[in-house]
mmCIF file of C-alpha atoms in Angstrom:
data_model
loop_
_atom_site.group_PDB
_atom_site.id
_atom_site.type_symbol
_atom_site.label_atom_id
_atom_site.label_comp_id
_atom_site.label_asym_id
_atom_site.label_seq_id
_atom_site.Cartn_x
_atom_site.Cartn_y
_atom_site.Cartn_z
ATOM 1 C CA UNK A 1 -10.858 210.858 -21.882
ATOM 2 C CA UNK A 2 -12.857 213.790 -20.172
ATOM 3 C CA UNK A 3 -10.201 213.687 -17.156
ATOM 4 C CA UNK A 4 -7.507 213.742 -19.626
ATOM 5 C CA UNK A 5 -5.303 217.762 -19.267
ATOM 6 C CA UNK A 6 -5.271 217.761 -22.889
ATOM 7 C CA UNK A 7 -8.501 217.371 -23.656
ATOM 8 C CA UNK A 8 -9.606 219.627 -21.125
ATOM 9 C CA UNK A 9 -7.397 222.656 -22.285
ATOM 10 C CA UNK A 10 -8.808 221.998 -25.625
ATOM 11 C CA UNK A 11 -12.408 222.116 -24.445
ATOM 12 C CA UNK A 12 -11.507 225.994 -22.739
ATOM 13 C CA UNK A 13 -9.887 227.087 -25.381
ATOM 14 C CA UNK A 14 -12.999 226.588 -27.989
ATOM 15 C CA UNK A 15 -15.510 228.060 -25.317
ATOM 16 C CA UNK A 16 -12.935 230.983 -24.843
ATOM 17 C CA UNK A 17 -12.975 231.551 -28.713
ATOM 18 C CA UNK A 18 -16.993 230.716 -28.944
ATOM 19 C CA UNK A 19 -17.179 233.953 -26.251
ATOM 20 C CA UNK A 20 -15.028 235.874 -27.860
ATOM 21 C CA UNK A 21 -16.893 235.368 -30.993
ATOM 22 C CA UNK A 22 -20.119 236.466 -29.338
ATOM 23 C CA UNK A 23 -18.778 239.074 -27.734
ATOM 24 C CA UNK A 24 -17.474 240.788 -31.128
ATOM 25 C CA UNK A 25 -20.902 240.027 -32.318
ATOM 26 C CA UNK A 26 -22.726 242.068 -29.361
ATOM 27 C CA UNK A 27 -19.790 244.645 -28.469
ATOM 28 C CA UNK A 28 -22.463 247.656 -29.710
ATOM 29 C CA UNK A 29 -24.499 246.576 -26.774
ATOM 30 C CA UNK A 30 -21.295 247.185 -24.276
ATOM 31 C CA UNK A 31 -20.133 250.522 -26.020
ATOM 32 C CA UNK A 32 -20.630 252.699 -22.689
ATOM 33 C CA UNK A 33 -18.910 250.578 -20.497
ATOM 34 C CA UNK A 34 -16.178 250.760 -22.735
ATOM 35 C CA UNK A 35 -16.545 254.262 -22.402
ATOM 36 C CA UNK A 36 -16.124 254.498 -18.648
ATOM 37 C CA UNK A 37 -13.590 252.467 -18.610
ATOM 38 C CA UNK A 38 -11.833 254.510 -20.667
ATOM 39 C CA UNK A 39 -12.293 257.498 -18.599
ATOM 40 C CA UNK A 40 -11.377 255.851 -15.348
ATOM 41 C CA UNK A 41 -8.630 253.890 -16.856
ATOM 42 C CA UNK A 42 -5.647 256.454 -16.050
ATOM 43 C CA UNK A 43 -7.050 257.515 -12.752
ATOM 44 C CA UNK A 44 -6.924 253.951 -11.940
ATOM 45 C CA UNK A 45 -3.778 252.938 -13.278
ATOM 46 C CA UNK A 46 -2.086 256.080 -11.703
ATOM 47 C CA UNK A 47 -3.952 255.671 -8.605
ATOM 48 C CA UNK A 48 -3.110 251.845 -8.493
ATOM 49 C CA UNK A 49 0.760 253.000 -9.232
ATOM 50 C CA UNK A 50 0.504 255.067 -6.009
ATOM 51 C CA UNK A 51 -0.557 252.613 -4.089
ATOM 52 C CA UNK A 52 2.123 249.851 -4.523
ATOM 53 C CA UNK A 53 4.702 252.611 -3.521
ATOM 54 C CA UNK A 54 2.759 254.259 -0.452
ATOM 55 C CA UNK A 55 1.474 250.858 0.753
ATOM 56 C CA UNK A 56 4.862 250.161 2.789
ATOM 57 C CA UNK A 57 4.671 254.056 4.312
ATOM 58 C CA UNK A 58 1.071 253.109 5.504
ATOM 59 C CA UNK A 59 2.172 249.527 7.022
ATOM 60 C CA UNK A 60 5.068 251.146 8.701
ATOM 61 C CA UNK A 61 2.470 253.573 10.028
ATOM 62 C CA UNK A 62 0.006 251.497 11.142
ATOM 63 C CA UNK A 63 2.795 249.208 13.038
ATOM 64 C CA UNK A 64 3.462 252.284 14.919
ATOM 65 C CA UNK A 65 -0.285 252.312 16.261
ATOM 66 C CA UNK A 66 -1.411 255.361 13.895
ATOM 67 C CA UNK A 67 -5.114 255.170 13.206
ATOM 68 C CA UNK A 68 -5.593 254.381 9.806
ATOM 69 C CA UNK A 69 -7.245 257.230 8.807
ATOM 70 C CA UNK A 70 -4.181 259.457 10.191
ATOM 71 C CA UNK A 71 -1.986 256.961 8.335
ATOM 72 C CA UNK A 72 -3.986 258.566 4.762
ATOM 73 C CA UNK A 73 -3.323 261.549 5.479
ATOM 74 C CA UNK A 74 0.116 261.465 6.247
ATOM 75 C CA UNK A 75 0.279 259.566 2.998
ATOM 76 C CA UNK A 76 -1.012 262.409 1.324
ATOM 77 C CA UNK A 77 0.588 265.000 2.558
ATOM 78 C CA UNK A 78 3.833 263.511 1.835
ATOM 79 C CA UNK A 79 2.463 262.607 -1.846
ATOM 80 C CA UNK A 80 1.737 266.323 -1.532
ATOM 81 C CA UNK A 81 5.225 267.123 -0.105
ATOM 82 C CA UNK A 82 7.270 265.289 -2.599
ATOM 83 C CA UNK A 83 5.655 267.093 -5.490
ATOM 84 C CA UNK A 84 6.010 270.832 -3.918
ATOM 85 C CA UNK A 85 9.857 269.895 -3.105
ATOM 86 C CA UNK A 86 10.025 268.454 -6.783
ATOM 87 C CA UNK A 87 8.102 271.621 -8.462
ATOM 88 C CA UNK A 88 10.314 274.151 -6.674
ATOM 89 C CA UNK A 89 13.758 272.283 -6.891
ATOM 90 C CA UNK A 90 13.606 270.931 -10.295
ATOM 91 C CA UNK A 91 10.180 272.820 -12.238
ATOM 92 C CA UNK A 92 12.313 275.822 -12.971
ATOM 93 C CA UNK A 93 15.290 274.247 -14.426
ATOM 94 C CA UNK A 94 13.207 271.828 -16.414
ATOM 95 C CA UNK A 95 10.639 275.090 -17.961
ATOM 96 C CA UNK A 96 14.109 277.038 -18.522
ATOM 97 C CA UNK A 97 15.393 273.971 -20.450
ATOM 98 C CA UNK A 98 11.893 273.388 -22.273
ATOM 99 C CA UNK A 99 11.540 277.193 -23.147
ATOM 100 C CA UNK A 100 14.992 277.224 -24.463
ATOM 101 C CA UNK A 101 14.499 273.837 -26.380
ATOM 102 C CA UNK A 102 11.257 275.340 -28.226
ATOM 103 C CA UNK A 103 13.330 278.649 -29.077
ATOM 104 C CA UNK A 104 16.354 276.623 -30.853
ATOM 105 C CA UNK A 105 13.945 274.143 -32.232
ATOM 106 C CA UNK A 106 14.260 275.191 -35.889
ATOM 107 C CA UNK A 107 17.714 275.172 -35.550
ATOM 108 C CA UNK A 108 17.947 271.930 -34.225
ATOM 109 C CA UNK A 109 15.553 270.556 -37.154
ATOM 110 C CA UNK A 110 17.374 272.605 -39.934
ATOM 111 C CA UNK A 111 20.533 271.031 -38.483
ATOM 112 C CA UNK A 112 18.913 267.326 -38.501
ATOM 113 C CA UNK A 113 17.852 268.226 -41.932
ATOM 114 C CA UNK A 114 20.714 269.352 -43.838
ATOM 115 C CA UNK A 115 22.436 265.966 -42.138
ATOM 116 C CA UNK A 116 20.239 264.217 -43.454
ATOM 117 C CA UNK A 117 19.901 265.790 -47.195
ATOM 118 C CA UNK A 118 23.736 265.369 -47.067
ATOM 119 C CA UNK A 119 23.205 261.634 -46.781
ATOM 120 C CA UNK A 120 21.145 261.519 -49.462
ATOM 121 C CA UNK A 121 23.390 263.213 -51.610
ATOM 122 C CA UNK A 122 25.435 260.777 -51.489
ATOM 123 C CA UNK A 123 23.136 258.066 -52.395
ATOM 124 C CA UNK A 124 25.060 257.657 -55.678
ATOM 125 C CA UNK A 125 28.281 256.287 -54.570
ATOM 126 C CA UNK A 126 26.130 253.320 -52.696
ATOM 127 C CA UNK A 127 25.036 250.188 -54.532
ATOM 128 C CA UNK A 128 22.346 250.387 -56.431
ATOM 129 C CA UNK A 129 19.880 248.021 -53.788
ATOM 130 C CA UNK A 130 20.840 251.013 -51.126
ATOM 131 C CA UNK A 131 20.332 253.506 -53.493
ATOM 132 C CA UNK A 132 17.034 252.192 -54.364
ATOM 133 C CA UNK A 133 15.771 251.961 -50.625
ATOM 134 C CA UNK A 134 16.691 255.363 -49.991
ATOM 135 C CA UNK A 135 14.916 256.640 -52.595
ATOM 136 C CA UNK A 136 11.883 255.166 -51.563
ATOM 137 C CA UNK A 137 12.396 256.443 -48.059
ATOM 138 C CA UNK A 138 12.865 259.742 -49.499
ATOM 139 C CA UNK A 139 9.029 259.330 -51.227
ATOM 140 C CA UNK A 140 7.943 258.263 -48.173
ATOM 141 C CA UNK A 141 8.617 261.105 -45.679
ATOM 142 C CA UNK A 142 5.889 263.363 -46.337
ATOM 143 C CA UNK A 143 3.160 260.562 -45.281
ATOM 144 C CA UNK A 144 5.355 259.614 -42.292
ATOM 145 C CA UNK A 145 5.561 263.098 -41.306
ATOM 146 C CA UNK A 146 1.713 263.551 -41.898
ATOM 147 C CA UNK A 147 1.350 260.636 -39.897
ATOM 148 C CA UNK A 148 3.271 261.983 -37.129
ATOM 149 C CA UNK A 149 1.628 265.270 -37.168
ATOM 150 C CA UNK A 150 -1.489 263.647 -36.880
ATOM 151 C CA UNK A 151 -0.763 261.335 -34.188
ATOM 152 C CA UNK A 152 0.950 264.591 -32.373
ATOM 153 C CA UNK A 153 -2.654 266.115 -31.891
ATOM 154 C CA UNK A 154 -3.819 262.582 -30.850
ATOM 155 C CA UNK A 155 -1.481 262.495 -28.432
ATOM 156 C CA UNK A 156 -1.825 266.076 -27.054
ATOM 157 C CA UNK A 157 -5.643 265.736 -26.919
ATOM 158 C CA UNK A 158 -5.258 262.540 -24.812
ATOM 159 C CA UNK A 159 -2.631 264.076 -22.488
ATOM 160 C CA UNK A 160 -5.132 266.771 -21.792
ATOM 161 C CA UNK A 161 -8.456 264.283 -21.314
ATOM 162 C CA UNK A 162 -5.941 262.603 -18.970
ATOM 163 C CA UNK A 163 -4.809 265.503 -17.100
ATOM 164 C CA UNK A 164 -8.453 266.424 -16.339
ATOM 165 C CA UNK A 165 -9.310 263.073 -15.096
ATOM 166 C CA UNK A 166 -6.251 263.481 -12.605
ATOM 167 C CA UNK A 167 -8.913 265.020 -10.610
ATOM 168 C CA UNK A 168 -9.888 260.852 -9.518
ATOM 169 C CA UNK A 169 -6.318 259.659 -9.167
ATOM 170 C CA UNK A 170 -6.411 260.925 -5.272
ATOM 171 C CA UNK A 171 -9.880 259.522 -4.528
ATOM 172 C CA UNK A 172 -8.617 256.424 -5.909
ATOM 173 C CA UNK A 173 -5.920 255.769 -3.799
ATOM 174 C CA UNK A 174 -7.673 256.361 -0.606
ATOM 175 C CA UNK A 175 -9.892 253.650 -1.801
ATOM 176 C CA UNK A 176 -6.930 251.387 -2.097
ATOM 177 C CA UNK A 177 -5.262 252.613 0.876
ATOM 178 C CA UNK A 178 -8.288 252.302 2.877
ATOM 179 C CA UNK A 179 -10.189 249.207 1.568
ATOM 180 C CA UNK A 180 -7.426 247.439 -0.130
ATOM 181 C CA UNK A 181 -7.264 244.591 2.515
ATOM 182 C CA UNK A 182 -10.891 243.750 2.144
ATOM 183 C CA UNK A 183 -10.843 242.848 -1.377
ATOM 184 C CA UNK A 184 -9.158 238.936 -0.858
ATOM 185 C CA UNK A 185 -11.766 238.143 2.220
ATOM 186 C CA UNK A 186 -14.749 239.456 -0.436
ATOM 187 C CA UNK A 187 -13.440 237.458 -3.678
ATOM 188 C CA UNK A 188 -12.444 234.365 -1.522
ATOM 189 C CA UNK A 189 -16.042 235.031 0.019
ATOM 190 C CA UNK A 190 -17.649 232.971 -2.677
ATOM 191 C CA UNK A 191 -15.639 229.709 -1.962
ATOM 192 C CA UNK A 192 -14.990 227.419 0.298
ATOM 193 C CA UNK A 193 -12.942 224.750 1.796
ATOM 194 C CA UNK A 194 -9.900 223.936 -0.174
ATOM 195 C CA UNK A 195 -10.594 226.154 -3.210
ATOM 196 C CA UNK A 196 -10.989 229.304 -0.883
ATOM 197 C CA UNK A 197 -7.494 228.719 0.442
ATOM 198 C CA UNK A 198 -6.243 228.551 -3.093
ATOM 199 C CA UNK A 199 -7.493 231.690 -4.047
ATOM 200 C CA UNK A 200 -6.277 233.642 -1.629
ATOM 201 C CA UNK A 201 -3.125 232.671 -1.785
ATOM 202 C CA UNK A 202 -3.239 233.078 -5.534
ATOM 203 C CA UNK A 203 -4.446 236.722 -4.664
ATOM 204 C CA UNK A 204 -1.475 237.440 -2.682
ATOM 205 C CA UNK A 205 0.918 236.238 -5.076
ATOM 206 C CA UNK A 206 -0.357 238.355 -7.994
ATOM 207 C CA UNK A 207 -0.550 241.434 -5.021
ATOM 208 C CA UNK A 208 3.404 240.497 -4.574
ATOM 209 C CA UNK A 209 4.146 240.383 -8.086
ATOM 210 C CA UNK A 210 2.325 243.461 -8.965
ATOM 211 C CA UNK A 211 3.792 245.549 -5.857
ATOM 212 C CA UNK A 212 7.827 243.549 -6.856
ATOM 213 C CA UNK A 213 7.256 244.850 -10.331
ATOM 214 C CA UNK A 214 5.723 248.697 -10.251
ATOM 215 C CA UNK A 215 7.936 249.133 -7.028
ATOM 216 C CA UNK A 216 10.872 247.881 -8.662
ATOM 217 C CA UNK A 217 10.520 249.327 -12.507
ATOM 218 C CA UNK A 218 9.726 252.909 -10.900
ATOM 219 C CA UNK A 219 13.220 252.186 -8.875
ATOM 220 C CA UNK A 220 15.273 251.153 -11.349
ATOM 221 C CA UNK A 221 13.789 253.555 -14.054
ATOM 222 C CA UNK A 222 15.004 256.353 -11.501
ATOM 223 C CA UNK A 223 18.341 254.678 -11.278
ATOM 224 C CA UNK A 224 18.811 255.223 -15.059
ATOM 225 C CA UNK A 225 17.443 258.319 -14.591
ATOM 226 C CA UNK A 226 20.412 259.789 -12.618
ATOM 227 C CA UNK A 227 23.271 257.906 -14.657
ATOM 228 C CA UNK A 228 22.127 259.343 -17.722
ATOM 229 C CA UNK A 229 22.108 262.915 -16.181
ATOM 230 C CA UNK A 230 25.949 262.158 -14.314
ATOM 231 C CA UNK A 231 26.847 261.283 -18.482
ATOM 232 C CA UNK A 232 24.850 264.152 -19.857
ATOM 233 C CA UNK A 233 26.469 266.720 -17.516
ATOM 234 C CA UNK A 234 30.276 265.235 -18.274
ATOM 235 C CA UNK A 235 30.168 265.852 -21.763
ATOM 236 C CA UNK A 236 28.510 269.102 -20.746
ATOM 237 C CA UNK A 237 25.622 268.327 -23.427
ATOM 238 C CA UNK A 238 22.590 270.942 -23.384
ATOM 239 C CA UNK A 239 19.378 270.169 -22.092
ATOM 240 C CA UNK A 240 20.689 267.326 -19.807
ATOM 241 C CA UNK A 241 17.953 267.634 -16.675
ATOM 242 C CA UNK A 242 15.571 267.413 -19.607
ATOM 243 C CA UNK A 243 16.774 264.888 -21.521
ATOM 244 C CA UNK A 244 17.334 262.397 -18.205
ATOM 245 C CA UNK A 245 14.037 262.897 -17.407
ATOM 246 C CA UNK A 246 12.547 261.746 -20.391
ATOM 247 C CA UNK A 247 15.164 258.862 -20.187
ATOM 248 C CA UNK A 248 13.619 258.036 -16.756
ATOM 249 C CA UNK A 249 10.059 258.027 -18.069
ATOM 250 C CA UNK A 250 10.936 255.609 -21.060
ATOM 251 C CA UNK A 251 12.572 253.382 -19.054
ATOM 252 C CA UNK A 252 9.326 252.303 -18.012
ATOM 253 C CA UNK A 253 8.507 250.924 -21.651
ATOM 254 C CA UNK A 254 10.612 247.576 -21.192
ATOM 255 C CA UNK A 255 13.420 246.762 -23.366
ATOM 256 C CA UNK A 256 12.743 249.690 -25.831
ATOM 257 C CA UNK A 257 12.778 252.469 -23.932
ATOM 258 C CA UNK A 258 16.204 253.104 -23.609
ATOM 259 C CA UNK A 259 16.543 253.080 -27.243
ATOM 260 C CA UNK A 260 13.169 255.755 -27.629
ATOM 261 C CA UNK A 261 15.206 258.100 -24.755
ATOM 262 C CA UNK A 262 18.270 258.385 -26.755
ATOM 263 C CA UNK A 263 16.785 259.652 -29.982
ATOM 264 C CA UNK A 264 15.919 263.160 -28.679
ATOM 265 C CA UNK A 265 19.781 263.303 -26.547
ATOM 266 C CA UNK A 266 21.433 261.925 -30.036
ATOM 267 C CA UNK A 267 19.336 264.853 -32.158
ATOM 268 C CA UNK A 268 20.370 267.287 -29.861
ATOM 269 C CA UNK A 269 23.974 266.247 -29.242
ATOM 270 C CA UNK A 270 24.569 266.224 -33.459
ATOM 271 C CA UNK A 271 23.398 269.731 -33.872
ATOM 272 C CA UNK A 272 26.352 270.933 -30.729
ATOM 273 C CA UNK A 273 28.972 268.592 -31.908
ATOM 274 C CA UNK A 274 28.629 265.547 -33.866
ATOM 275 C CA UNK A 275 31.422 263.663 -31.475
ATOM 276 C CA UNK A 276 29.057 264.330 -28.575
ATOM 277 C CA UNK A 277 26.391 262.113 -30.517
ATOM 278 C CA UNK A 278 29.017 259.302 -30.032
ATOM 279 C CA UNK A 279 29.203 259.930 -26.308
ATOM 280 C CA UNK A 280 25.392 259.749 -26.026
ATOM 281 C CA UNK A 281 25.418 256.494 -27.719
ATOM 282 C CA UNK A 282 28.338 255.019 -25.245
ATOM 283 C CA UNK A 283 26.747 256.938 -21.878
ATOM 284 C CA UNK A 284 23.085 255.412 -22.909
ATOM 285 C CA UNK A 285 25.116 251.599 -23.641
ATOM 286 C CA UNK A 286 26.733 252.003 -19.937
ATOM 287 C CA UNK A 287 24.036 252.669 -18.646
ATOM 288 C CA UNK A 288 21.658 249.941 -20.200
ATOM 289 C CA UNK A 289 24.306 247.306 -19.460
ATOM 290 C CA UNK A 290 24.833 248.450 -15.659
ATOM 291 C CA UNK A 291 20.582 248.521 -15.549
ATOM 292 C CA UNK A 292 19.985 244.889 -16.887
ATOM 293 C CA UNK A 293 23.133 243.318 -15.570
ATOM 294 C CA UNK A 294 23.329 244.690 -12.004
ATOM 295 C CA UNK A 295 20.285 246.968 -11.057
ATOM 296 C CA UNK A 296 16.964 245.088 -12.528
ATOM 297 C CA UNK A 297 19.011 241.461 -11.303
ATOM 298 C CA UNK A 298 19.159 242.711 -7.487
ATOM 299 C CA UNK A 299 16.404 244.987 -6.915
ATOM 300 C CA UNK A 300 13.673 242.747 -8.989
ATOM 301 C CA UNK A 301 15.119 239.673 -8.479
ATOM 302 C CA UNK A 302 14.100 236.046 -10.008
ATOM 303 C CA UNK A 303 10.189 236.762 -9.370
ATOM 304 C CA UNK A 304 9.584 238.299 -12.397
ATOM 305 C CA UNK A 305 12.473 236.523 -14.600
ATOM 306 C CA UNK A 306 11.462 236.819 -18.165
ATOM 307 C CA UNK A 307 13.417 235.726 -20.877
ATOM 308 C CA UNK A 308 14.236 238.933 -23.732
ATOM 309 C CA UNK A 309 12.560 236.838 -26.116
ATOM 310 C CA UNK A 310 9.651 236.575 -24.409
ATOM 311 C CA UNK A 311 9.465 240.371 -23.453
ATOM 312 C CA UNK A 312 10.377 241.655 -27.221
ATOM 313 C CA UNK A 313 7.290 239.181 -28.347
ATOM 314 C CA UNK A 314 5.502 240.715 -25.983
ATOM 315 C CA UNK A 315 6.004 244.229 -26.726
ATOM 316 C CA UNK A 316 5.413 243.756 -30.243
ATOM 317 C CA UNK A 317 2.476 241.806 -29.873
ATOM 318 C CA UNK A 318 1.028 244.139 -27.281
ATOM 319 C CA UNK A 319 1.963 247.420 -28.843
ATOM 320 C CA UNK A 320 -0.098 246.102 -32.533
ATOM 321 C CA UNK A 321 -3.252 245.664 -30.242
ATOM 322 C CA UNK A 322 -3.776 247.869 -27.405
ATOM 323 C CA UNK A 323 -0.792 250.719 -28.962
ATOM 324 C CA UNK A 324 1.988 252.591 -26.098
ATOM 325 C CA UNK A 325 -0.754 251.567 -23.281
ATOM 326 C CA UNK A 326 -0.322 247.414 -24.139
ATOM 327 C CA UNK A 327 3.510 247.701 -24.676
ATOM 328 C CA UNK A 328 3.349 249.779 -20.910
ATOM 329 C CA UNK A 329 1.404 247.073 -19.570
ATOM 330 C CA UNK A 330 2.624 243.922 -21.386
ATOM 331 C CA UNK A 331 4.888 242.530 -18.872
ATOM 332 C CA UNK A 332 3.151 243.514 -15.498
ATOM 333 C CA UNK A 333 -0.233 241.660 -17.321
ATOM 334 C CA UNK A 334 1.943 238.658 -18.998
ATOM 335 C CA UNK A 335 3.826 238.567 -15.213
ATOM 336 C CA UNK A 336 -0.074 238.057 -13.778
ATOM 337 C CA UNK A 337 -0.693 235.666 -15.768
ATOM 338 C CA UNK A 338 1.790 233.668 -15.565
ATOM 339 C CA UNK A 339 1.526 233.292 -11.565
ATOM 340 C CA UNK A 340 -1.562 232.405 -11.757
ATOM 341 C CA UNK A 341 -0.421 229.705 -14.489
ATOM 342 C CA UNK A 342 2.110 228.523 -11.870
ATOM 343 C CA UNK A 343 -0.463 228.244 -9.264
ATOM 344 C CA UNK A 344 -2.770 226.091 -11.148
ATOM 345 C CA UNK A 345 0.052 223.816 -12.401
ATOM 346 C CA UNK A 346 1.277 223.723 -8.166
ATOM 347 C CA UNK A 347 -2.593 222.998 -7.309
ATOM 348 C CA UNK A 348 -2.785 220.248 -10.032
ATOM 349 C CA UNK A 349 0.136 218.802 -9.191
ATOM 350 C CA UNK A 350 -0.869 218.582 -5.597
ATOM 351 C CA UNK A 351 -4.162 217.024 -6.471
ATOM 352 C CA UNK A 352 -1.959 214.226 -8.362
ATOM 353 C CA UNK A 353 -0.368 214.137 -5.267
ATOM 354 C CA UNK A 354 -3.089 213.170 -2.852
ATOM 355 C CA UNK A 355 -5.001 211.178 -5.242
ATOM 356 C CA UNK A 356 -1.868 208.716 -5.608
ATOM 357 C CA UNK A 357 -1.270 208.797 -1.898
ATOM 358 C CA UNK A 358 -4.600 207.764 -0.790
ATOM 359 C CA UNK A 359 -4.676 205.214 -3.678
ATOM 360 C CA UNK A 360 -1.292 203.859 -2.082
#
């Protein structure tokens, strides 16, 4: 019975709750490594981020006999050189854009409010069920908007901690850059024969997943990125450099981040003219259908093919435990997982294998 899969899942699953339960029961004791890995968490990530998209630069270096310590540098300096080019091209347009945002910004929310109270007023000619929810959405805004408020200083306190700790991101990636092709030989290091071949390989699967997905979300999220700002500039709606932006930057969230970027354009483009907020809604569909029907198909391709069941489950999941970081990282982490799955199930399978053969 021991050899049976089965019973052999259900034996790892009760030690993996039985150390999970012990670890809750000890976590005081593990308190400051929580802390620093907290503060080296975004450094890492960021620094991890830059690495799967200056990796190929470096290769293509190196294959042209640079030394690898000139190959860095040139990395950096063009890391260097791509944000200069960006801050002068594009960080004045996007301040004027901000500036003039915060200036009309009671405006804008006077606007979204008198919209609003006009809904409300209206409440009466709805049935009485709709009536009934609206009312107690109308008790409820001044706790969400507390709520807000208070997770608006969260947020801004944690931007700040994590623009300070931007100082590591570069010594980070030269780490990586440097080192990164000693880490299989040193984790395969501690096996041998059969199972040392296994892990390496599985190593350089979850290396090509990782570098297939960061490589090809950043890609694709700067794809949407520039369709949203062709749309925005058509129907001539204000802030568009701004607004595609953040478009580009939710995109990374999968599956809701479209709908997160179009809030702000929508706001915006009901305060100029309410038609416009139509336009935003059929620009942002375009550009989501083009995205997961064409773009994400070709330039991600069946290697990280993930049902939208899966990824919504995911995201919701993810996003009640770990908050915007776990829905950011559900799908690169689920996508890790799940190779590794597949290269158990391929090892097993080819254990079966040989086992019957030599029995034949």
């Amino acid at each position: 019975m021991t050899n049976k899969l089965w019973f052999q899942v259900g034996i790892g699953v009760i030690l993996a709750l039985v150390i999970i339960r012990l670890f809750i029961e000890v976590q005081g004791i593990f308190d400051p490594l929580f802390i620093i890995a907290g503060t080296i968490f975004v450094p890492l990530l960021l620094g991890g981020v830059l690495f799967y998209l200056t990796r190929p630069v470096l290769n293509f270096l190196m294959k042209r006999k640079f030394p690898k310590w000139a190959g860095v540098l040139t990395v950096l300096l063009s890391i260097v050189l791509v944000f200069y080019l960006f801050f002068i091209m594009i960080g004045p347009i996007v301040t004027g854009q901000i500036n003039a945002l915060v200036d009309n910004a009671p405006e804008i929310i006077q606007s979204v409010e008198e919209s609003a109270q006009y809904i409300f007023d209206q409440r009466e000619r709805l049935p009485d069920s709709i009536e009934e929810q609206l009312n107690g959405i109308t008790g409820q805004i001044g706790d969400r908007l507390g709520a807000i408020g208070g997770w608006v200083v969260s947020f801004i306190g944690s931007f700040v901690s994590g623009v300070i700790t931007l100082v590591l991101v570069p010594f980070f990636l030269v780490y990586l850059l440097v080192d990164h092709k000693k880490f299989v030989p040193f984790v395969s290091g501690f096996f041998s024969g059969e199972r040392k071949g296994w892990i390496r390989k599985t190593l350089h699967d979850i290396d090509d997943t990782l570098q297939a997905y960061i490589q090809g979300q950043l890609f694709v999220s700067f794809l949407v990125g520039i369709m949203l700002l062709i749309g925005y500039l058509i129907i001539g709606l204000d802030y568009a450099l701004l607004l595609a932006l953040i478009g580009m930057a939710t995109n990374v969230i999968p599956f809701l981040g479209p709908y997160i970027a179009v809030i702000p354009a929508i706001l915006i483009a009901l305060v100029e003219d309410p038609i416009k907020a139509v336009y935003v809604g059929i620009i942002m569909l375009i550009a989501q259908q083009i995205e997961s029907n064409f773009i994400t198909p070709n330039v991600m391709g069946k290697s990280l093919d993930v049902h939208p069941l899966t990824v919504i489950t995911l995201i919701l999941a993810a996003g009640n435990i770990a908050g915007l970081w776990g829905i950011i990282l559900a799908i690169p982490v689920y996508a890790v997982i799940k190779t590794i799955a597949k290269n158990i199930y391929a090892r097993r399978i080819e254990i079966r294998n040989t086992a019957t053969r030599d029995i034949e």
